[in-house]
PDB file of C-alpha atoms in Angstrom:
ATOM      1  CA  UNK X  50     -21.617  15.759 -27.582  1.00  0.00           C
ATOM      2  CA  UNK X  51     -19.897  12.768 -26.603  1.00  0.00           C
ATOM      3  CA  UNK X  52     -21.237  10.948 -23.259  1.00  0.00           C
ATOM      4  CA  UNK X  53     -20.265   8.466 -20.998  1.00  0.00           C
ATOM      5  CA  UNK X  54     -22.450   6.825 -18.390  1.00  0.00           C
ATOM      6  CA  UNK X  55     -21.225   3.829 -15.722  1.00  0.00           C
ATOM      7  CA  UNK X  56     -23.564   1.824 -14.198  1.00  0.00           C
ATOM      8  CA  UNK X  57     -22.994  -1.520 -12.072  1.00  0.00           C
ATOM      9  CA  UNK X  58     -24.071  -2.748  -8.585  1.00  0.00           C
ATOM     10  CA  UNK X  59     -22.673  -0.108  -5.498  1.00  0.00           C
ATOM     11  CA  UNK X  60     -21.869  -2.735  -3.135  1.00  0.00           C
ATOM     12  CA  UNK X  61     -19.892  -5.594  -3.406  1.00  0.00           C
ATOM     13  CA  UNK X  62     -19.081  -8.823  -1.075  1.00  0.00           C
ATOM     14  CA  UNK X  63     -15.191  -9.634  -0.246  1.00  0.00           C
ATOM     15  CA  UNK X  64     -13.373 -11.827  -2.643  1.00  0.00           C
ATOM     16  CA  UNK X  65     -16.275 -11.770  -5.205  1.00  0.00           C
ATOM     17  CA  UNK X  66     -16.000  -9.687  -9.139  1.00  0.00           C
ATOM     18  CA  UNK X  67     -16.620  -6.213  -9.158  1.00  0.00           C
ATOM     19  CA  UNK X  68     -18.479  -5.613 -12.764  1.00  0.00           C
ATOM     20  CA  UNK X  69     -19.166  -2.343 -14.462  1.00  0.00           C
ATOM     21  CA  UNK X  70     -20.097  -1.447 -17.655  1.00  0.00           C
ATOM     22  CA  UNK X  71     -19.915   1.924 -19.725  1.00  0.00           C
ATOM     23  CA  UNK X  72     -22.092   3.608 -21.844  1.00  0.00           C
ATOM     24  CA  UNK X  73     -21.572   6.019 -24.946  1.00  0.00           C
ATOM     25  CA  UNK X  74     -23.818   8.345 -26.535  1.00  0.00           C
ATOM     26  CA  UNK X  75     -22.663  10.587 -29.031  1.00  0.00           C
ATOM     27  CA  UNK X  76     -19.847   8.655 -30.774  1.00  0.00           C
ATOM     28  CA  UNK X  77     -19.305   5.066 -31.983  1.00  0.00           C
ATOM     29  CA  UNK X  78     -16.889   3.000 -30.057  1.00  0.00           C
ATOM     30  CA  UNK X  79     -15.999   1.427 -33.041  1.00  0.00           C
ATOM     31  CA  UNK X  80     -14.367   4.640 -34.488  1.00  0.00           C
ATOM     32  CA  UNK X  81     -10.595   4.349 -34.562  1.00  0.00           C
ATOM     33  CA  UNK X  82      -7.958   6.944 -32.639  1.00  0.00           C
ATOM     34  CA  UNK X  83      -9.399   6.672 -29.199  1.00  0.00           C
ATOM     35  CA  UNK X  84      -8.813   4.616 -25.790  1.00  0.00           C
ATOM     36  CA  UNK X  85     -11.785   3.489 -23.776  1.00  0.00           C
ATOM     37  CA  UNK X  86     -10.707   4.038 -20.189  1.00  0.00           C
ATOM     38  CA  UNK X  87     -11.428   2.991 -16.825  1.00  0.00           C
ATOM     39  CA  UNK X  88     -10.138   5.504 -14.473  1.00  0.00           C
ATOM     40  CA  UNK X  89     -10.648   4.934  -9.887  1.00  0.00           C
ATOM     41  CA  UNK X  90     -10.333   7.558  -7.402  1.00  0.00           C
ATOM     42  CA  UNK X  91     -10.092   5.861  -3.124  1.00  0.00           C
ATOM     43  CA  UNK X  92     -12.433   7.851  -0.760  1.00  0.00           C
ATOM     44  CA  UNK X  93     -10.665  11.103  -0.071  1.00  0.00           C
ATOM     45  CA  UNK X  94      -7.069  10.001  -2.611  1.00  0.00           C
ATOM     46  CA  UNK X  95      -6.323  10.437  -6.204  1.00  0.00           C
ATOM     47  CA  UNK X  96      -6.729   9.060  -9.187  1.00  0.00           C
ATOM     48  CA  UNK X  97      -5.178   5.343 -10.279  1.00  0.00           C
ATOM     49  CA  UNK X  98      -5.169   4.440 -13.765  1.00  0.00           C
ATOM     50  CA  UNK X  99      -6.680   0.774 -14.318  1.00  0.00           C
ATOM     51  CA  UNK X 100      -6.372   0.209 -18.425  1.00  0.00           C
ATOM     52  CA  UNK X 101      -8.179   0.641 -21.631  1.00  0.00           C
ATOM     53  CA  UNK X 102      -9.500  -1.011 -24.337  1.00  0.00           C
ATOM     54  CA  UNK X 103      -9.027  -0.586 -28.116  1.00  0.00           C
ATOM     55  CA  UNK X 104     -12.678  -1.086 -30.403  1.00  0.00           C
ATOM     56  CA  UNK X 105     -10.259  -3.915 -31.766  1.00  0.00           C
ATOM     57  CA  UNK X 106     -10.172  -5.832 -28.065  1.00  0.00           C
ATOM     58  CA  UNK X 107      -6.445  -5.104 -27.698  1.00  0.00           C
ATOM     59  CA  UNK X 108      -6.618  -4.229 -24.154  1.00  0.00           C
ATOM     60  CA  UNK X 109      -3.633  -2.611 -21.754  1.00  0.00           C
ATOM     61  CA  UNK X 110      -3.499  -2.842 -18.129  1.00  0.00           C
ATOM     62  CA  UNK X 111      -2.063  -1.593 -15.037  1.00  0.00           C
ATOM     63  CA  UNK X 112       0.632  -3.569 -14.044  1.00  0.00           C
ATOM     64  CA  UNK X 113      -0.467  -3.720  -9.987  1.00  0.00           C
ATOM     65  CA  UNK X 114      -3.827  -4.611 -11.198  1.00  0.00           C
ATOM     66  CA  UNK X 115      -3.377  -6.595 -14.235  1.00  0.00           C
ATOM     67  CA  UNK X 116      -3.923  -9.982 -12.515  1.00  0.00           C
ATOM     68  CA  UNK X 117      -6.952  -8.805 -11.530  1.00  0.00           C
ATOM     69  CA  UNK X 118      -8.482  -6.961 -14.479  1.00  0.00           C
ATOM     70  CA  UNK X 119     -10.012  -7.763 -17.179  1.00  0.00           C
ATOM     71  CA  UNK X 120     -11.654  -5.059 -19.782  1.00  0.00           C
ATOM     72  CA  UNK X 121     -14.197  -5.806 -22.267  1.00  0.00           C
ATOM     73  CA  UNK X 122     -16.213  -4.052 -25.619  1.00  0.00           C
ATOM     74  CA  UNK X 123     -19.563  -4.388 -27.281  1.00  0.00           C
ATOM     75  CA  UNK X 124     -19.397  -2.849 -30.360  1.00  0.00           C
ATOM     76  CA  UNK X 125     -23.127  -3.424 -30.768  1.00  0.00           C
ATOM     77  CA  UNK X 126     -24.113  -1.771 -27.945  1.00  0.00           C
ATOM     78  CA  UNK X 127     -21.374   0.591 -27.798  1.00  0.00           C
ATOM     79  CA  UNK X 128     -20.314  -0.208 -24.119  1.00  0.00           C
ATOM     80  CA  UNK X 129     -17.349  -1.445 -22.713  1.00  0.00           C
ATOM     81  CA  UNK X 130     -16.781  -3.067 -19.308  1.00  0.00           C
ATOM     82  CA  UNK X 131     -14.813  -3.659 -16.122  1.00  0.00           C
ATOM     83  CA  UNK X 132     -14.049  -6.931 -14.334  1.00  0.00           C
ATOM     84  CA  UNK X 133     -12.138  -6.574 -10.772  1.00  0.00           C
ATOM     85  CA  UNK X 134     -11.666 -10.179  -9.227  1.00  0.00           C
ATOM     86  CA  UNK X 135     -10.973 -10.885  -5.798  1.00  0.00           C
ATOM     87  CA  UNK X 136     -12.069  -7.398  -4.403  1.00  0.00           C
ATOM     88  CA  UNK X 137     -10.965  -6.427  -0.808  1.00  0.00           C
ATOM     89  CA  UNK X 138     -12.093  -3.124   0.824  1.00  0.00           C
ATOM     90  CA  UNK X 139      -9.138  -1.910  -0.700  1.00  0.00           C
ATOM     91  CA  UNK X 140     -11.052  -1.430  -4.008  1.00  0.00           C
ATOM     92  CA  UNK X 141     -13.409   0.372  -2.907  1.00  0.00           C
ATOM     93  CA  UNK X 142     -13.446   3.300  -5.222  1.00  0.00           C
ATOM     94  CA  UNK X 143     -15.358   5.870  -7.326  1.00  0.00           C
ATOM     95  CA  UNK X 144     -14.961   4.331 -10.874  1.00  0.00           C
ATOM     96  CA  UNK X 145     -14.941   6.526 -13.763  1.00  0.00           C
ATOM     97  CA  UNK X 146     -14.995   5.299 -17.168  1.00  0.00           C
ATOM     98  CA  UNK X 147     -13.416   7.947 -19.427  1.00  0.00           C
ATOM     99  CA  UNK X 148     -12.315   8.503 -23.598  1.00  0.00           C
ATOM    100  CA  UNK X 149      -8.550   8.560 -24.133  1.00  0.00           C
ATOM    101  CA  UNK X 150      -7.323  10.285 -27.143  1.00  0.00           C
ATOM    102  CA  UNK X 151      -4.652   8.051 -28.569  1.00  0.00           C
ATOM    103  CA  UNK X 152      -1.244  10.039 -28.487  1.00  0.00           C
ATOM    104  CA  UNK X 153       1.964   9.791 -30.040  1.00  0.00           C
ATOM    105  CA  UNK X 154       3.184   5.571 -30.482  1.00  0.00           C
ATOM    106  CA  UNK X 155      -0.163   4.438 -29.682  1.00  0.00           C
ATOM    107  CA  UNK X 156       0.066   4.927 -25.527  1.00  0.00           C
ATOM    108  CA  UNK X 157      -2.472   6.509 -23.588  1.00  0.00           C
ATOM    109  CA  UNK X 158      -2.641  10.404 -24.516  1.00  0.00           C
ATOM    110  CA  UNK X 159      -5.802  12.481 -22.592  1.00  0.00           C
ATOM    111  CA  UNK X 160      -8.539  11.604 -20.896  1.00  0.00           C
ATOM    112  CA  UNK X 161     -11.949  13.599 -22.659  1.00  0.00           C
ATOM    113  CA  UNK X 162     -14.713  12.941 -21.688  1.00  0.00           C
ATOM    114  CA  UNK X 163     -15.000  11.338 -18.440  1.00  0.00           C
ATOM    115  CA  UNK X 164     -18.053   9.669 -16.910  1.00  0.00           C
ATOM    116  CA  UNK X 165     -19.623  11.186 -13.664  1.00  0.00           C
ATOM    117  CA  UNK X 166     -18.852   8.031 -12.026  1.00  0.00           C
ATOM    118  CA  UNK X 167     -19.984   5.761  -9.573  1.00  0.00           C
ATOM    119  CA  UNK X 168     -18.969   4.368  -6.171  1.00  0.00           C
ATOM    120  CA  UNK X 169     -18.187   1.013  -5.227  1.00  0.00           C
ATOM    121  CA  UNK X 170     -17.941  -0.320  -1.851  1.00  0.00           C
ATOM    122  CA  UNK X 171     -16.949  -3.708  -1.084  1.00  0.00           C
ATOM    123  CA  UNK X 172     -18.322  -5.126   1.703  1.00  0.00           C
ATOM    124  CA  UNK X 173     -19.802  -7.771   3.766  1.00  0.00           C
TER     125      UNK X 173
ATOM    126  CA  UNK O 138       3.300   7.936  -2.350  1.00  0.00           C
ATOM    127  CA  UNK O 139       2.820   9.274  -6.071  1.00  0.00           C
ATOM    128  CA  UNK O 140       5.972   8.814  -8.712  1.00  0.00           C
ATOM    129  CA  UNK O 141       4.354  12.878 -10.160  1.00  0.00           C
ATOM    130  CA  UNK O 142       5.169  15.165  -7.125  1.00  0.00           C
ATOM    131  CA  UNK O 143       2.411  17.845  -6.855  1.00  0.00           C
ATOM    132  CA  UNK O 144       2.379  20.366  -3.947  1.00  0.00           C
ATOM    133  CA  UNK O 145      -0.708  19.124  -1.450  1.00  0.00           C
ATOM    134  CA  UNK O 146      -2.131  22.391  -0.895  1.00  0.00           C
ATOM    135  CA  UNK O 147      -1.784  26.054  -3.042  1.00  0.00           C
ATOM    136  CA  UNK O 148      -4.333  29.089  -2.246  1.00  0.00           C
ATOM    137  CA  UNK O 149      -4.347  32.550  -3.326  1.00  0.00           C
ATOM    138  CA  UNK O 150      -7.098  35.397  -3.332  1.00  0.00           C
ATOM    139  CA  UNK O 151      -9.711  36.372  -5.644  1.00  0.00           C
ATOM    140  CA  UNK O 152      -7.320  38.340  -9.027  1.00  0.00           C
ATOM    141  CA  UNK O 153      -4.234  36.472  -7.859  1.00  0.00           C
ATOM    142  CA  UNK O 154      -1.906  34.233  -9.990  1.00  0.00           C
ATOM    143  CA  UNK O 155      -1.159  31.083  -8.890  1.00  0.00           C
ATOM    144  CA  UNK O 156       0.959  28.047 -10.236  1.00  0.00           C
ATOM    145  CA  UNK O 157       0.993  24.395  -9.636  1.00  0.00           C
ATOM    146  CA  UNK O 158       4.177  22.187  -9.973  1.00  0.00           C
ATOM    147  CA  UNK O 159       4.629  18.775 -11.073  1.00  0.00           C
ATOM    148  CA  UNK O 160       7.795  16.932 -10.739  1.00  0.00           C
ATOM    149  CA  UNK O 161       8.297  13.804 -12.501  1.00  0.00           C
ATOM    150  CA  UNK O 162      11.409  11.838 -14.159  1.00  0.00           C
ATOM    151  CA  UNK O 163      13.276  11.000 -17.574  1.00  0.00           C
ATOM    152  CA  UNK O 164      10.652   8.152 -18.029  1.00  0.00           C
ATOM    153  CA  UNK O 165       7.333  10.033 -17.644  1.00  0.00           C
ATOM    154  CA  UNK O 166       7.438  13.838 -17.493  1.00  0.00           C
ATOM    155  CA  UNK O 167      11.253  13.935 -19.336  1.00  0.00           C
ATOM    156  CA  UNK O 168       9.933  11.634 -22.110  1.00  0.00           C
ATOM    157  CA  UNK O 169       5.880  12.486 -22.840  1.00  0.00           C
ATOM    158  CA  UNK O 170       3.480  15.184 -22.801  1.00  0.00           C
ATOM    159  CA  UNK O 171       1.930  16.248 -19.563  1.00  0.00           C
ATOM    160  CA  UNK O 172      -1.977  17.039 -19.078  1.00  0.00           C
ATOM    161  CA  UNK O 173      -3.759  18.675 -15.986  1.00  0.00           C
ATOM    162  CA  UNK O 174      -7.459  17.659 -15.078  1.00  0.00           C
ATOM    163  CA  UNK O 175      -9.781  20.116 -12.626  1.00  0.00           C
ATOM    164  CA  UNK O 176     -11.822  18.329  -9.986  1.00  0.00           C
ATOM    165  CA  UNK O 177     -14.623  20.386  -8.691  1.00  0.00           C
ATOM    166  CA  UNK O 178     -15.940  19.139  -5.689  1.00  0.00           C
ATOM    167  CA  UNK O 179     -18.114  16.556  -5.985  1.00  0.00           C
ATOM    168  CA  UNK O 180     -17.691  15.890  -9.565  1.00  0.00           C
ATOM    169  CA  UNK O 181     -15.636  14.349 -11.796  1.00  0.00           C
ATOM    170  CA  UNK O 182     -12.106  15.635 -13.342  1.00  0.00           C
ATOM    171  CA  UNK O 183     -12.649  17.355 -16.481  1.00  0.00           C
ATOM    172  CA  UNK O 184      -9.559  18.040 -18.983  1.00  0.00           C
ATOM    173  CA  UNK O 185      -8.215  21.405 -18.597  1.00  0.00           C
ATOM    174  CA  UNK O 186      -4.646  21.222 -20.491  1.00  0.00           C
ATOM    175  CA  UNK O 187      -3.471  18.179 -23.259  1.00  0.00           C
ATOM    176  CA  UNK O 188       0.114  18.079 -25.042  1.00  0.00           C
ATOM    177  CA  UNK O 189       1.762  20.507 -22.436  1.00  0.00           C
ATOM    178  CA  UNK O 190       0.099  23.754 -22.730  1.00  0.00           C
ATOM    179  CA  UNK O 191      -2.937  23.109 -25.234  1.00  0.00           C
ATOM    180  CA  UNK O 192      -6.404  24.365 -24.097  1.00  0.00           C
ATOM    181  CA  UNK O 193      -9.427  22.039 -25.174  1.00  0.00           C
ATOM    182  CA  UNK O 194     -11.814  24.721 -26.409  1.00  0.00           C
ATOM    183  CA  UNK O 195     -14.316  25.902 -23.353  1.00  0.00           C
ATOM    184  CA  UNK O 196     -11.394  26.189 -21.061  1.00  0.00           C
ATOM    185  CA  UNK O 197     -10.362  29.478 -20.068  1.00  0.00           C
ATOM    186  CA  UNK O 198      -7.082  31.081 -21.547  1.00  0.00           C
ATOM    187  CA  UNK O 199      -6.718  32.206 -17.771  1.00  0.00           C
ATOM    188  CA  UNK O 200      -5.229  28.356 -17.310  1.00  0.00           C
ATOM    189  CA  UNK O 201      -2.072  27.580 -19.159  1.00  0.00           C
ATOM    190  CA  UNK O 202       0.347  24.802 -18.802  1.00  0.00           C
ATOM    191  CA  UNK O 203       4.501  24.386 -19.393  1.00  0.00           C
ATOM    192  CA  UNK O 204       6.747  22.192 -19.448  1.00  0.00           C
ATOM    193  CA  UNK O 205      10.508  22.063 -18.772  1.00  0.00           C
ATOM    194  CA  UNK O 206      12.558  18.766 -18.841  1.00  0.00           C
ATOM    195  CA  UNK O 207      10.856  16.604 -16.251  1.00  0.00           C
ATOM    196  CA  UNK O 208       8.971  19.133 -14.507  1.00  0.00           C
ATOM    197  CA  UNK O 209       5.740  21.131 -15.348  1.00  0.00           C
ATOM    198  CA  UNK O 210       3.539  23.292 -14.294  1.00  0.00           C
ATOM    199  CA  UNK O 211       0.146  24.774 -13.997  1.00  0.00           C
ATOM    200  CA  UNK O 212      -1.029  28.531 -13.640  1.00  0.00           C
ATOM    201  CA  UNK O 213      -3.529  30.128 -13.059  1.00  0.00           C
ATOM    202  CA  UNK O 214      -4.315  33.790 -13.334  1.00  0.00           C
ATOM    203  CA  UNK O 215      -7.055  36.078 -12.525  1.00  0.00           C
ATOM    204  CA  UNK O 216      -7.964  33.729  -9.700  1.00  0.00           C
ATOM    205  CA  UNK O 217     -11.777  33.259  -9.194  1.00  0.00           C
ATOM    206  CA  UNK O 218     -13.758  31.624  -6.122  1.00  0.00           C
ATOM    207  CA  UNK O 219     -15.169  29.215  -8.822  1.00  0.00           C
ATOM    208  CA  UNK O 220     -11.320  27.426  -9.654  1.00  0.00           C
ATOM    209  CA  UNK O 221     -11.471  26.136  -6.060  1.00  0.00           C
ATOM    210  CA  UNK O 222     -10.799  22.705  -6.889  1.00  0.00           C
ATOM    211  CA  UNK O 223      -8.302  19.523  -6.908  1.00  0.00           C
ATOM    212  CA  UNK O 224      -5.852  20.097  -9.751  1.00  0.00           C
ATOM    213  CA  UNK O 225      -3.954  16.628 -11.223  1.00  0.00           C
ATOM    214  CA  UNK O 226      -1.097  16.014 -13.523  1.00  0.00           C
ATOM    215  CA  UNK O 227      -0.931  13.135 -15.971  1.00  0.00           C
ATOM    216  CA  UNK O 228       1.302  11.652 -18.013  1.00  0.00           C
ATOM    217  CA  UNK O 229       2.846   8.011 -19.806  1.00  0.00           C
ATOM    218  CA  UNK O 230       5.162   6.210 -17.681  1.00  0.00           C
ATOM    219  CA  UNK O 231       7.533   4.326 -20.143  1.00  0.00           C
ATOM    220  CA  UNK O 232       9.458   2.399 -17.912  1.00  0.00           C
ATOM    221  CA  UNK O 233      10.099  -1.151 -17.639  1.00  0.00           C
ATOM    222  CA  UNK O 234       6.186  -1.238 -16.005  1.00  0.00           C
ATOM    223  CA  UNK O 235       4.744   1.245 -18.276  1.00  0.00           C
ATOM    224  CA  UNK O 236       1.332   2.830 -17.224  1.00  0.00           C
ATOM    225  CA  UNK O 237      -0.327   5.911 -17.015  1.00  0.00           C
ATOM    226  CA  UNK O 238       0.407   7.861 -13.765  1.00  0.00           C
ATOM    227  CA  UNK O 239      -1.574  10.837 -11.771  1.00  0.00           C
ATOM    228  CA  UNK O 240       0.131  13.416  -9.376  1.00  0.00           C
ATOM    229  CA  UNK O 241      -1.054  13.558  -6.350  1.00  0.00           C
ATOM    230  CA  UNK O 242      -3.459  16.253  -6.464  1.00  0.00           C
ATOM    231  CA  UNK O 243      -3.109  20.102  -5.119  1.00  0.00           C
ATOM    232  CA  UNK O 244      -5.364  21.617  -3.366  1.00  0.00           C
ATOM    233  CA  UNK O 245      -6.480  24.900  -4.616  1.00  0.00           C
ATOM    234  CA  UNK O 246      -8.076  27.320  -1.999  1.00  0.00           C
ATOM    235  CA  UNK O 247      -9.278  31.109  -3.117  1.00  0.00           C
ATOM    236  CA  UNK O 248      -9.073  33.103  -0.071  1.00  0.00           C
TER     237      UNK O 248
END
């Protein structure tokens, strides 16, 4: 079955890049029809949406975080990745990385499977 | 404050049918198709209903979702200890700052 895996560093100094990358096992990236999703939840809060990827590299953001964000693929390795710039503690976050089944028009549609995430905290 | 308006907290014992709401507007709930997600605790939300009221296949017919202009909902019968969980709604935002938004979250306590 399809698999996702994040890895990345846990801690993370004020004002520097937060970087994460995903891994998938189980289905190509470069398959049409699907999303590839990065998905935070704050200590204790919800869940914010942060943007997705296409296999093509079109790429759609969050609008309070698209200054900030940037989202990568590698087809080769069948990963895609996170960039957060300019982190404050406000970031600090689990960060999931998840498979969005395209819906109807092309937006985001739901969010199968997810990662089991991994926490972030930015910090001095 | 979330723009999806979920109820923090819901709870009901063991057998017991309970339902989750999710209030929205014309530019997300009124205008796409609403999914729920189960959070166990510590773990990570797993799909539990896509386009409305579809089941991905594993999930229990016990959960079932609606939908009714720009509100929806989420119930759950035959209430067992092991649905204790956060429950979130999703849905596309196509406003002039389109996005994908969450609820809130609810709460779900069996007594």
């Amino acid at each position: 079955q399809v698999q996702l895996q994040e890895s990345g560093p846990g801690l993370v100094k004020p004002s520097q890049t937060l970087s994460l990358t995903c891994t998938v096992s189980g289905a190509s990236i470069s398959n049409g029809g699907y999303h590839w999703t990065w998905i935070r939840q704050h200590p204790g809060k919800g869940l914010e949406w942060i943007g997705y990827i296409y296999y093509s590299g079109n790429t759609y953001y969050n609008p309070s975080l698209r200054s900030r964000v940037t989202i990568s693929v590698d087809t080769s390795a069948n990963q895609f990745s996170l960039k957060l710039t300019s982190v404050t503690a406000a970031d600090t976050a689990v960060y999931y990385c998840a498979r969005d089944r395209e819906g109807r028009g092309g937006v985001p549609g739901w969010f199968d499977p997810w990662g089991q995430g991994t926490l972030v905290t930015v910090s001095s | 404050q979330s723009v999806l308006t979920q109820p923090p907290s819901a709870s009901g014992t063991p057998g017991q049918r309970v339902t989750i709401s999710c209030s929205g507007s014309s530019s997300n709930i009124g205008s796409n198709t609403v999914k729920w997600y189960q959070q166990l605790p510590g773990a990570a939300p797993k799909l539990l209903i896509f386009n409305n009221n579809q089941r991905p296949s594993g999930v229990p017919d016990r959960f079932s979702g609606s939908k009714s202009g720009t509100s929806a909902s989420l119930a759950i019968s035959g209430l067992q200890s092991e649905d204790e969980a956060d429950y979130y709604c999703a849905t596309w935002d196509d406003s002039l700052n389109a996005l994908v938004l969450f609820g809130g979250g609810t709460k779900l306590t069996v007594l």
